[in-house]
Coordinates of C-alpha atoms in Angstrom, one line a residue:
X10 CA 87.5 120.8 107.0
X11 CA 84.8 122.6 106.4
X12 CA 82.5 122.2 109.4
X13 CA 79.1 123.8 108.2
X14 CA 78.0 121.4 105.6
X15 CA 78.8 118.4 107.6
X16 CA 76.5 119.6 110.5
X17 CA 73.7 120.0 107.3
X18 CA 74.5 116.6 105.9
X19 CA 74.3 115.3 109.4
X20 CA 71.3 116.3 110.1
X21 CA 69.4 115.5 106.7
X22 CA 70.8 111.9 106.7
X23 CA 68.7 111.1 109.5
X24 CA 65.9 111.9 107.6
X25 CA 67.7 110.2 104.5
X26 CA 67.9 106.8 106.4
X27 CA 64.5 106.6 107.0
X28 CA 64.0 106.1 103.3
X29 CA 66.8 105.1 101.7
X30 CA 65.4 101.8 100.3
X31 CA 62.4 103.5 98.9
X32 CA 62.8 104.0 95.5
X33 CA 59.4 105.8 94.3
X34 CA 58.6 106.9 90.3
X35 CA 59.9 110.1 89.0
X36 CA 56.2 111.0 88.5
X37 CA 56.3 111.9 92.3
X38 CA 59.2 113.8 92.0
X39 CA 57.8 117.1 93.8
X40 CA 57.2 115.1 96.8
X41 CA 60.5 114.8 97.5
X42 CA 60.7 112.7 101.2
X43 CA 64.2 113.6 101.3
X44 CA 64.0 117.1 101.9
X45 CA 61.7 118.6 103.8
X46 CA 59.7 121.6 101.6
X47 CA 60.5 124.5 103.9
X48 CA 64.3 123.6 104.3
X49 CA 66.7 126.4 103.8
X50 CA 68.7 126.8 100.2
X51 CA 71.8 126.2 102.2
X52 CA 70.9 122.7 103.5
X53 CA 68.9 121.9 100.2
X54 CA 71.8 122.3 98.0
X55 CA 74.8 120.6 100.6
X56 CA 72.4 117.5 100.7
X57 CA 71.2 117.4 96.8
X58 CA 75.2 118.0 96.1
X59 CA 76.4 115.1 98.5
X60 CA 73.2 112.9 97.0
X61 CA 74.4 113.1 93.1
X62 CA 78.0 112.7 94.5
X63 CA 77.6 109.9 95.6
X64 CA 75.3 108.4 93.0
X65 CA 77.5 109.3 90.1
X66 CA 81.3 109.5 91.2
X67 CA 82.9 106.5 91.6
X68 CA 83.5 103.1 90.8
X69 CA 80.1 101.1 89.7
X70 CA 78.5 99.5 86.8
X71 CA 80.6 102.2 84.4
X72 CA 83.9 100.7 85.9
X73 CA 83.0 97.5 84.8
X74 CA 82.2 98.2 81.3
X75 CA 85.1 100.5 80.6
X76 CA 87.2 97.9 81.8
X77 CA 88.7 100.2 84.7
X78 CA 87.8 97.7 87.3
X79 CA 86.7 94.1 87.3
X80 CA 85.1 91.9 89.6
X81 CA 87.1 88.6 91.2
X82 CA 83.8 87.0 93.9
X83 CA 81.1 88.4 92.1
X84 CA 81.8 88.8 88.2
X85 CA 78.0 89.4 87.6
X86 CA 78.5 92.8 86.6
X87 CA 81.2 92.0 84.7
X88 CA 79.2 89.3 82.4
X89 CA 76.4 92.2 82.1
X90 CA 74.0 90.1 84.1
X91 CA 74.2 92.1 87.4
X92 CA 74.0 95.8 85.2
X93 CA 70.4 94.8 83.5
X94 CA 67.4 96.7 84.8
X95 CA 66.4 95.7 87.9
X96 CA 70.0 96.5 89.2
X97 CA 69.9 100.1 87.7
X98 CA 66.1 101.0 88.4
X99 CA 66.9 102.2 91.7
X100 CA 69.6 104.7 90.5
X101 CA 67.7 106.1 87.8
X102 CA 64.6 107.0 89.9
X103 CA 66.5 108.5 93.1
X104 CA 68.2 110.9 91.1
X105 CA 64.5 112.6 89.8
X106 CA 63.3 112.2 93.3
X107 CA 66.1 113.4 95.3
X108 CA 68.6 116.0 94.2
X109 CA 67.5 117.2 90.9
X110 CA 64.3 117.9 92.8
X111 CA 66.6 119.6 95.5
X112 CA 68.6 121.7 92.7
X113 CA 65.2 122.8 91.4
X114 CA 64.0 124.1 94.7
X115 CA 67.5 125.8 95.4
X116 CA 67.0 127.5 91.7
X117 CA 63.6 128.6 92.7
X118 CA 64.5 130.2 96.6
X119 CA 67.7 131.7 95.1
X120 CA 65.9 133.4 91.8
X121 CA 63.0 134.7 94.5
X122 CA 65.8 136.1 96.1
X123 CA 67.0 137.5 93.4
X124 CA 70.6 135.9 94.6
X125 CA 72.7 134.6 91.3
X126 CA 75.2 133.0 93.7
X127 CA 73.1 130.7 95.2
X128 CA 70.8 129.9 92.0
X129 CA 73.6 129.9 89.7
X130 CA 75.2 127.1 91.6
X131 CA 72.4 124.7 91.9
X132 CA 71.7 125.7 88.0
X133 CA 75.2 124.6 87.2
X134 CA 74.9 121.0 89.3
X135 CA 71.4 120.5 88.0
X136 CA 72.7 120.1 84.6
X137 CA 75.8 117.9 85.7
X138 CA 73.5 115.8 87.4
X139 CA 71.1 115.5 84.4
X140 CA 74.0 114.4 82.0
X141 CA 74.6 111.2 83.9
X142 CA 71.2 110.6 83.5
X143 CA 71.0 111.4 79.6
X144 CA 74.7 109.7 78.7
X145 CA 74.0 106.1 80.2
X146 CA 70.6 106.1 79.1
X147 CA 69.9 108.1 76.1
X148 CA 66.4 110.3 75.7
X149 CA 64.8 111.1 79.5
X150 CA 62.5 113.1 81.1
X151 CA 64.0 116.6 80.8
X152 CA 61.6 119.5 80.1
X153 CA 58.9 118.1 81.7
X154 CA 60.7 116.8 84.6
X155 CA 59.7 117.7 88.1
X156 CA 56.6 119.4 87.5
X157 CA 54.4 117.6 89.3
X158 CA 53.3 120.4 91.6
X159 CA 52.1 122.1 87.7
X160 CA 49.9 118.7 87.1
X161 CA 52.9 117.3 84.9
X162 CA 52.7 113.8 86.6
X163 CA 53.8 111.5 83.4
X164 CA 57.1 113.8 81.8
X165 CA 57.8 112.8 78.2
X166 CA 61.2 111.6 77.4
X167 CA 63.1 114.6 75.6
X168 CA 65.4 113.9 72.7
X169 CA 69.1 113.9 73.7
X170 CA 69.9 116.3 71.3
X171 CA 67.1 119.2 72.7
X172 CA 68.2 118.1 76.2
X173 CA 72.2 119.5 75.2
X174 CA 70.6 122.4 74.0
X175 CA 69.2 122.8 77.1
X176 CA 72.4 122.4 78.8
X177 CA 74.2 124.7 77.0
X178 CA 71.5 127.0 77.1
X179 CA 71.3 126.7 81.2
X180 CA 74.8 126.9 81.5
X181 CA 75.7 130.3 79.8
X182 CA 72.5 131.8 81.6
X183 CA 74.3 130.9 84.7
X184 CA 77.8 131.7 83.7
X185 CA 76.1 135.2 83.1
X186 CA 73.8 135.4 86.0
X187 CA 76.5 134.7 88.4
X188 CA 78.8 137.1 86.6
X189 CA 76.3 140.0 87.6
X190 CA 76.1 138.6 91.0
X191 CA 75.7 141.4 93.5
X192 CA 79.0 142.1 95.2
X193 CA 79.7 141.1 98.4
X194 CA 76.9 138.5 98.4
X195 CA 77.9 135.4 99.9
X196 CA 76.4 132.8 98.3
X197 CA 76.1 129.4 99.8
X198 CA 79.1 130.0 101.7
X199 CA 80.4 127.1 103.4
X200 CA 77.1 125.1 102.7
X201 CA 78.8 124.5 99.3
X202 CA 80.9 121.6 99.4
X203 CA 82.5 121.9 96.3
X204 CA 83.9 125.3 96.2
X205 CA 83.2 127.3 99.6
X206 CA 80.9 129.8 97.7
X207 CA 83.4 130.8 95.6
X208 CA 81.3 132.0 92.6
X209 CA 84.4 133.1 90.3
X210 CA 85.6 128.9 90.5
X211 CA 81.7 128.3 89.7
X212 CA 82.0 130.5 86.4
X213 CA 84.8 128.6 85.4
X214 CA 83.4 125.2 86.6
X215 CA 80.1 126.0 83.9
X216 CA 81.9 126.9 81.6
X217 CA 84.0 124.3 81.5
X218 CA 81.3 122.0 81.5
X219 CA 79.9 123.6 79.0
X220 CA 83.2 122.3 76.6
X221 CA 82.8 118.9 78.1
X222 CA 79.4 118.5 76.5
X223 CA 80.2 120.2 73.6
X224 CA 83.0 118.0 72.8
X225 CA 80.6 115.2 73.5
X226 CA 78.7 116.1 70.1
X227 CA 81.9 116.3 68.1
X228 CA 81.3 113.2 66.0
X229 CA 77.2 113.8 65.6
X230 CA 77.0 117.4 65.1
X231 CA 80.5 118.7 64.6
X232 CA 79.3 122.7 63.6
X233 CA 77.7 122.7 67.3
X234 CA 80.3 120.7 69.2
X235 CA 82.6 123.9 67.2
X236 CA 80.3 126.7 68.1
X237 CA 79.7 125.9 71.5
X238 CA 83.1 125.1 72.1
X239 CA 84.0 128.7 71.4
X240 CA 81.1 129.8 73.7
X241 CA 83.0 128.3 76.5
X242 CA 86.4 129.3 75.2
X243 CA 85.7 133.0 75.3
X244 CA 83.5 133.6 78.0
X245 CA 84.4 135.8 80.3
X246 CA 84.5 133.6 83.2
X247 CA 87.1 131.7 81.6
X248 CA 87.5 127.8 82.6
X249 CA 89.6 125.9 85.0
X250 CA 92.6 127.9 85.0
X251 CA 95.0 125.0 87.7
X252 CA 94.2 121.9 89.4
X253 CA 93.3 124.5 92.0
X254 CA 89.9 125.1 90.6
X255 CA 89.2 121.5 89.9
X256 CA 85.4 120.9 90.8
X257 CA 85.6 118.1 93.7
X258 CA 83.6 117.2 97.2
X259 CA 86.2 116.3 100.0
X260 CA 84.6 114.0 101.8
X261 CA 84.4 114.7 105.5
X262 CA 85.2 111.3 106.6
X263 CA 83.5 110.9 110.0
X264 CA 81.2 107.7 109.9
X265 CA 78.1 109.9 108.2
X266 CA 79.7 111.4 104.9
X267 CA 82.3 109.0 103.4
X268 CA 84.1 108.8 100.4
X269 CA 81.2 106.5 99.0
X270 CA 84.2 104.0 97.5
X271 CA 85.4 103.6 100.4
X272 CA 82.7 103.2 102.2
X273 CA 81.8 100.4 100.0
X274 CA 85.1 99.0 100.3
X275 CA 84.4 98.4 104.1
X276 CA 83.0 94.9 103.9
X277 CA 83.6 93.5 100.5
X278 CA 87.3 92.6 98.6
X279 CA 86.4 91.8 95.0
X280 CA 87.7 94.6 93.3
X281 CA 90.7 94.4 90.8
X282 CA 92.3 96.7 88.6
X283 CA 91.1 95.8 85.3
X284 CA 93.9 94.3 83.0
X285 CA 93.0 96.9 80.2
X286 CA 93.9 99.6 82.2
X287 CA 97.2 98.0 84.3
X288 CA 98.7 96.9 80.5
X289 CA 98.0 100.5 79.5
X290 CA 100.0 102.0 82.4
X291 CA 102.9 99.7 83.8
X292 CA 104.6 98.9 80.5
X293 CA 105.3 102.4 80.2
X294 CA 106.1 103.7 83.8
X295 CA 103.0 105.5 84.2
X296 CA 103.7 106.4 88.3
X297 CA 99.8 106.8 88.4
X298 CA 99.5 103.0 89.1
X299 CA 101.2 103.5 92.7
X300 CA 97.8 105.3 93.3
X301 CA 95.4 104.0 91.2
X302 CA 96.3 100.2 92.8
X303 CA 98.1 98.4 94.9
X304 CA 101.0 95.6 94.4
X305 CA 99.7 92.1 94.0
X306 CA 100.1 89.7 96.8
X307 CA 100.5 87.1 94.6
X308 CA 103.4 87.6 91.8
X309 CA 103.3 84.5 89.9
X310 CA 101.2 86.5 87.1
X311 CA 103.0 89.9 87.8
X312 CA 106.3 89.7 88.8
X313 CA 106.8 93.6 88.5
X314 CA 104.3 94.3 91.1
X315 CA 101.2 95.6 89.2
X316 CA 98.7 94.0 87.2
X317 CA 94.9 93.7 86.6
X318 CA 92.7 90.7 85.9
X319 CA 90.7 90.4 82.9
X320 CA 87.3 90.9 81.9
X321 CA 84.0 89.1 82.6
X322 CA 85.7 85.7 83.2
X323 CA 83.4 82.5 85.1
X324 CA 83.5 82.2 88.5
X325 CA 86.3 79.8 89.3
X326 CA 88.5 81.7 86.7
X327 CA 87.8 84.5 88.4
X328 CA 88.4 83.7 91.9
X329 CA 91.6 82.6 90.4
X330 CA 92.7 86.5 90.3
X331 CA 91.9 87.1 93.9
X332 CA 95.6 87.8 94.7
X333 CA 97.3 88.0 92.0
X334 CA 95.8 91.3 90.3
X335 CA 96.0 94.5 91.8
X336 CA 93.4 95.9 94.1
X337 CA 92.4 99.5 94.3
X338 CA 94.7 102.0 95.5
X339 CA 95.2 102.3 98.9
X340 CA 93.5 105.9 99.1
X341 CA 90.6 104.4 98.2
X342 CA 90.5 102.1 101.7
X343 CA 88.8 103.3 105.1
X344 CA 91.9 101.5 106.7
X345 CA 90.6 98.7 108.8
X346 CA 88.3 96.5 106.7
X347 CA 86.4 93.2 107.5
X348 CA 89.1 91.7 105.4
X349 CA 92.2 93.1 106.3
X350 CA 93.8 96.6 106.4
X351 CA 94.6 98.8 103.9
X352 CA 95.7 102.7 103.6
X353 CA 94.3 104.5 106.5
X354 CA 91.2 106.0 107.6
X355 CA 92.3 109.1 105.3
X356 CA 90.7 107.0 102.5
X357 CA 87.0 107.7 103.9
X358 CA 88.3 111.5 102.8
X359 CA 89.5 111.2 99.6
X360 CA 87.8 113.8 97.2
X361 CA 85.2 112.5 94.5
X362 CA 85.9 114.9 91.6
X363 CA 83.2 116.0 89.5
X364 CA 85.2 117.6 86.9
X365 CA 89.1 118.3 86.2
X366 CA 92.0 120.8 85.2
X367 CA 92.9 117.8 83.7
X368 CA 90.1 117.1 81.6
X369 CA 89.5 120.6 80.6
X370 CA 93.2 120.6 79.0
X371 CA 92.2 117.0 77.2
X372 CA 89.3 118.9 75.9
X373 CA 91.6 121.6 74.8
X374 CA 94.4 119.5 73.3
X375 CA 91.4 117.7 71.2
X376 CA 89.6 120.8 69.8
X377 CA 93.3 122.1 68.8
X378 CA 93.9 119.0 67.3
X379 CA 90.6 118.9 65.4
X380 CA 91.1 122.7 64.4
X381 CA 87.5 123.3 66.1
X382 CA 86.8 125.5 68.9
X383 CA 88.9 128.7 68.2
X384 CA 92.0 126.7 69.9
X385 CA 94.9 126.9 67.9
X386 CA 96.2 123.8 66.5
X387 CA 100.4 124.3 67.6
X388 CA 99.0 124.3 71.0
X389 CA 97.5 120.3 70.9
X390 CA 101.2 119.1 72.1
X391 CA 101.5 121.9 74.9
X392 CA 97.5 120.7 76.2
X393 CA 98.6 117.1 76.0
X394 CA 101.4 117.5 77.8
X395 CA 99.9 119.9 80.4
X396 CA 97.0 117.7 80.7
X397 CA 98.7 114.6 81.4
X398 CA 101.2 116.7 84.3
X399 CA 97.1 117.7 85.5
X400 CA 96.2 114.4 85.8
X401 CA 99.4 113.2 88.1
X402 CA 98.9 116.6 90.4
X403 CA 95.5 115.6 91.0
X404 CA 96.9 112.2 92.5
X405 CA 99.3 113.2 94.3
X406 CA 102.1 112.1 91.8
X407 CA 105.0 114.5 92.6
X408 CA 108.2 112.6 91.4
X409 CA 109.4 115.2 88.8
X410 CA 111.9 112.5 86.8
X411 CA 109.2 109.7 86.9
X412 CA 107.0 112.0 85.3
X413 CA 110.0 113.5 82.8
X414 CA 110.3 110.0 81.7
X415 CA 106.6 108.9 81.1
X416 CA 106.1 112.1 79.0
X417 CA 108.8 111.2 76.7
X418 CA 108.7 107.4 76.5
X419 CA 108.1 107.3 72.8
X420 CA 104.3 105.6 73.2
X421 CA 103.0 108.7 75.3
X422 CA 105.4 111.7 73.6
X423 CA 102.3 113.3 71.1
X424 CA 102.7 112.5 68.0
X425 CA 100.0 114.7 66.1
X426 CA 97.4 113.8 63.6
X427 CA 95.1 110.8 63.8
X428 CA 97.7 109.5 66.0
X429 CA 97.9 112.7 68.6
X430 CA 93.6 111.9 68.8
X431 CA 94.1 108.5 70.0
X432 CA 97.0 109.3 72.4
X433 CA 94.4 112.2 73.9
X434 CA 91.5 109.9 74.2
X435 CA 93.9 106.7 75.7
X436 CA 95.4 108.9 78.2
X437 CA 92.0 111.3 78.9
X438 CA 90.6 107.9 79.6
X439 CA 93.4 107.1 82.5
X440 CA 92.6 110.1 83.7
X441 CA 89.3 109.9 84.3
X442 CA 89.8 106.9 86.7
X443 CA 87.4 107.1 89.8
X444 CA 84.8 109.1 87.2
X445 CA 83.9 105.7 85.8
X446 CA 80.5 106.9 84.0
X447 CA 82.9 109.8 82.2
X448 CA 85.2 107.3 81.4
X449 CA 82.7 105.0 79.2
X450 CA 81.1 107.7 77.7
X451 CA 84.6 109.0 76.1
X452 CA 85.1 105.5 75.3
X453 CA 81.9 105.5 73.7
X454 CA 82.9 108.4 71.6
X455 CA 86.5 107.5 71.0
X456 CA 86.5 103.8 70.5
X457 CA 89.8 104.6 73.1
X458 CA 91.5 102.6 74.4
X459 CA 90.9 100.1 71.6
X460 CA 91.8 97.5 74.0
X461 CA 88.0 98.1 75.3
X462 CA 87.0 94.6 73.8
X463 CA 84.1 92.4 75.2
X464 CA 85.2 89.5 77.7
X465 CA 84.6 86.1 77.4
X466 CA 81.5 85.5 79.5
X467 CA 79.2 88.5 78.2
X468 CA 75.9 88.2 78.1
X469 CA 75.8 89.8 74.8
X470 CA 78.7 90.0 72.5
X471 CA 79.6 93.3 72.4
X472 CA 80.7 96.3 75.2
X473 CA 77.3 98.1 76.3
X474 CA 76.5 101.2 74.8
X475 CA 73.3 102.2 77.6
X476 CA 71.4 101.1 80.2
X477 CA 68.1 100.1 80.3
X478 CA 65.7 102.0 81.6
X479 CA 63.7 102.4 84.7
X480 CA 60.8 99.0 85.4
X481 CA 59.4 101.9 87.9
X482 CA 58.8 104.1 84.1
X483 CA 57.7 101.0 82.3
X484 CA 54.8 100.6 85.0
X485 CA 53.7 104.5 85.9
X486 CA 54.5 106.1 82.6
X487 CA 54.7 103.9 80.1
X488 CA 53.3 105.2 77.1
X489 CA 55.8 108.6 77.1
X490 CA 58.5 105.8 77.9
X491 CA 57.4 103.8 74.6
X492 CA 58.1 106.8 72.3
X493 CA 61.4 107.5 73.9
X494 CA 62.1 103.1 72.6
X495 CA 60.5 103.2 69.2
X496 CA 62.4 107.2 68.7
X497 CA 65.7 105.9 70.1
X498 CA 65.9 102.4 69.6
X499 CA 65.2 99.2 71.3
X500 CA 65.7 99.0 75.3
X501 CA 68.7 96.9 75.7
X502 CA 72.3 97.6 75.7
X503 CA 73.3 97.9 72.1
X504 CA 71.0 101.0 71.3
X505 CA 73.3 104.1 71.1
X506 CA 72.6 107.4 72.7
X507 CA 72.1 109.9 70.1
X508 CA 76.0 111.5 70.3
X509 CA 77.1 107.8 70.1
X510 CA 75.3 107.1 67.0
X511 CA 77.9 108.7 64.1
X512 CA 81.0 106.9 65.6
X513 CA 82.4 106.4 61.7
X514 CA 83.0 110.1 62.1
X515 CA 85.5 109.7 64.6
X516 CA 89.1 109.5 63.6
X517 CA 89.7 107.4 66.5
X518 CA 87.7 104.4 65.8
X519 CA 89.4 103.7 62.4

């Protein structure tokens, strides 16, 4: 375990605690309290990292949505009511006010430096950590943000579309910076959580990115989802190459830097595997469920072991699932709960992955598929396949005739065509478990898993699309806030983001 950024997290968290329940408006956001101004890159970037980490990765208000997970004592979320935006305020300001603004001063001491493998880094994260932000709410402060030390204290609200230029134009300057990088030079060293410093896995993690949100645009702007594709394809750095250079934080587990799932999981039990996922996976012996969840204590409802509860019931008919749909995995436990034990304390170390071999190869299998990003089409079945082997190394799956079998079970073998799209964006989908936010927004662009459907006690009759956006913006900026609404669409949850707005033009919703 790497040793050095724990002792950095450490010591920032006590200055972390001290504020954690302030929530202040991104107009402040060069007045970061988090991070004191004259802190070293190294400590800057292991704290921002940690900070998005833990915001993004996981298992909240995007589990529920997608249907991943549901909620047995407290089905708020599930009904919508608990995901409106006075529960989703707090997450949307913290990440202008914390580690973007962190990322941003790392960029800066890093290109004083003239030191690509520090800058390049934080460039690459800064964008990851913006696309949360621009894929669960739509048009937000981008170009302007975090200038308030330049006298920009009210940002506009950037289009989505300029603010993926803007990613792919950050992310091939620092694919290329960090490709220069002076020899020899360090980096971040082990003050980078996610790859040791390791600028070679940081080309590949950019530009592998870098496909991710060009796929994203597929169904909008299909000649740019194509073009920049090929940008990523053939750059140099190539992208994820093995589950090897999979982009994920391992969690050092010791009381101050837990796996943020488990952590939650200390003192609450309403969790369930959501019956849209379990009815994807056990009917066809998809050994991922052993990880993903845990047998039901009650059978009555499944006598095979594994099963989820459905979506957005009442309360009573929800209590009713309590034990007899599956809870979480057990790698996904501290151990010793207020409830009950489960897994072991190894579960405060599971790794939150930020991005995959597996998804990469999804990406891959789709763009052959589509004939689109240079990727030759007879190699769709070989990327599905690959992908799908990916996504059971990543958990641990090693039983090699399981496996055999689920590949060719005649629902999962790829079949090609319209058909081949939807088995790439069902099982990309499964894959993505524990990246919930990832997870809707390739729903969102798939319409996959078409089992996706609202439950019976929404608060609106449909599956959210957005959230709303900040109260803190409504109050301190309100009039750059009200163009974003009357450019993008009313603030609720049926507006769509602008890559979510051509979904006719996706085979996979027909």
């Amino acid at each position: 375990m790497n040793k050095t950024w724990i002792r950095g997290l450490t010591g920032l968290a006590l200055v972390v605690s001290t504020v954690a329940c302030h929530t202040e408006d991104i107009t402040t956001a060069n007045q970061n309290p988090n991070s004191p101004t004259d802190a070293p890159a190294s400590a800057l970037f292991t704290s921002a990292t940690a900070a998005s980490v833990r915001r993004w990765v996981g298992f909240g208000g995007p589990a529920i949505i997608t249907q991943q997970l549901a909620n047995t004592t407290y089905p708020t979320a599930d009904s919508y009511i608990g995901l409106q935006a006075d529960a989703t305020t707090g997450t949307f300001n913290a990440a202008y006010t914390n580690d973007l603004q962190d990322f941003r001063q790392v960029i800066s001491k890093g290109k004083v430096a003239g030191r690509a493998a520090v800058y390049g880094p934080a460039m690459v994260l800064q964008v990851w950590d913006f696309s949360y932000l621009t894929d669960q709410w739509g048009d937000v402060p981008y170009s302007d943000a975090l200038k308030a030390d330049s006298g920009v204290v009210s940002p506009k609200y950037d289009t989505q579309s300029d603010i993926y230029t803007g990613f792919f134009v950050t992310l091939k300057a620092a694919a290329n910076a960090m490709a220069v990088d002076v020899l020899g030079d360090p980096g971040l060293g082990s003050a980078d959580p996610i790859y040791g410093g390791n600028i070679t896995k940081w080309r590949r993690f950019a530009n592998s990115l870098h496909a991710r949100y060009a796929m994203r645009l597929v169904n909008v702007n299909p000649a740019t989802a194509d073009a920049e594709l090929k940008v990523a394809f053939s750059d140099a750095g190539g992208v994820f190459q093995s589950t090897a250079d999979n982009a994920r934080l391992m969690w050092p587990g010791d009381g101050v830097s837990d796996n943020p799932f488990a952590d939650n999981l200390k003192q609450r039990d309403d969790g369930r595997l959501a019956r849209t996922m379990t009815s994807l996976m056990v009917p066809v012996g998809d050994p991922r469920i052993r990880v993903y969840g845990q047998p039901v204590v009650d059978s009555s409802a499944y006598p095979n072991g594994y099963g989820g509860m459905p979506a957005a019931l009442t309360q009573d008919s929800a209590n009713a699932w309590y034990r007899k749909a599956s809870r979480p995995g057990t790698i996904f436990y501290p151990g010793v709960t207020s409830y009950g034990t489960f897994g072991t304390s190894a579960g405060l170390s599971t790794p939150s992955f930020l991005m995959t071999y597996a998804e990469l190869l999804f990406i891959r299998a789709e763009a052959a598929e589509r004939g689109i990003g240079g990727v030759p089409r007879a190699e769709a079945a070989a990327d599905y396949n690959s992908a799908i082997q990916a996504s059971m190394a990543q958990w641990g799956v090693t039983d090699a005739a399981a496996i055999s079998a689920f590949l060719a079970n005649p629902s999962i073998a790829y079949q090609g065509g319209t058909a081949g799209l939807k088995q790439i964006a069902t099982q990309k989908w499964i894959a993505l478990f524990s990246d919930d936010a990832q997870a809707w927004a390739e729903w969102r662009r798939t319409c996959q898993p078409s089992n996706v459907v609202p439950g019976p006690n929404t608060i609106v009759p449909y599956i959210p699309r957005r959230f709303y956006y900040s109260t803190t913006e409504a109050s301190v900026n309100a009039a750059n806030l009200n163009v974003a609404i009357a450019r993008q669409g009313p603030d609720n949850f049926g507006t769509r983001v602008y890559w979510d707005t051509q979904s006719a033009n996706a085979p996979t919703c027909h």
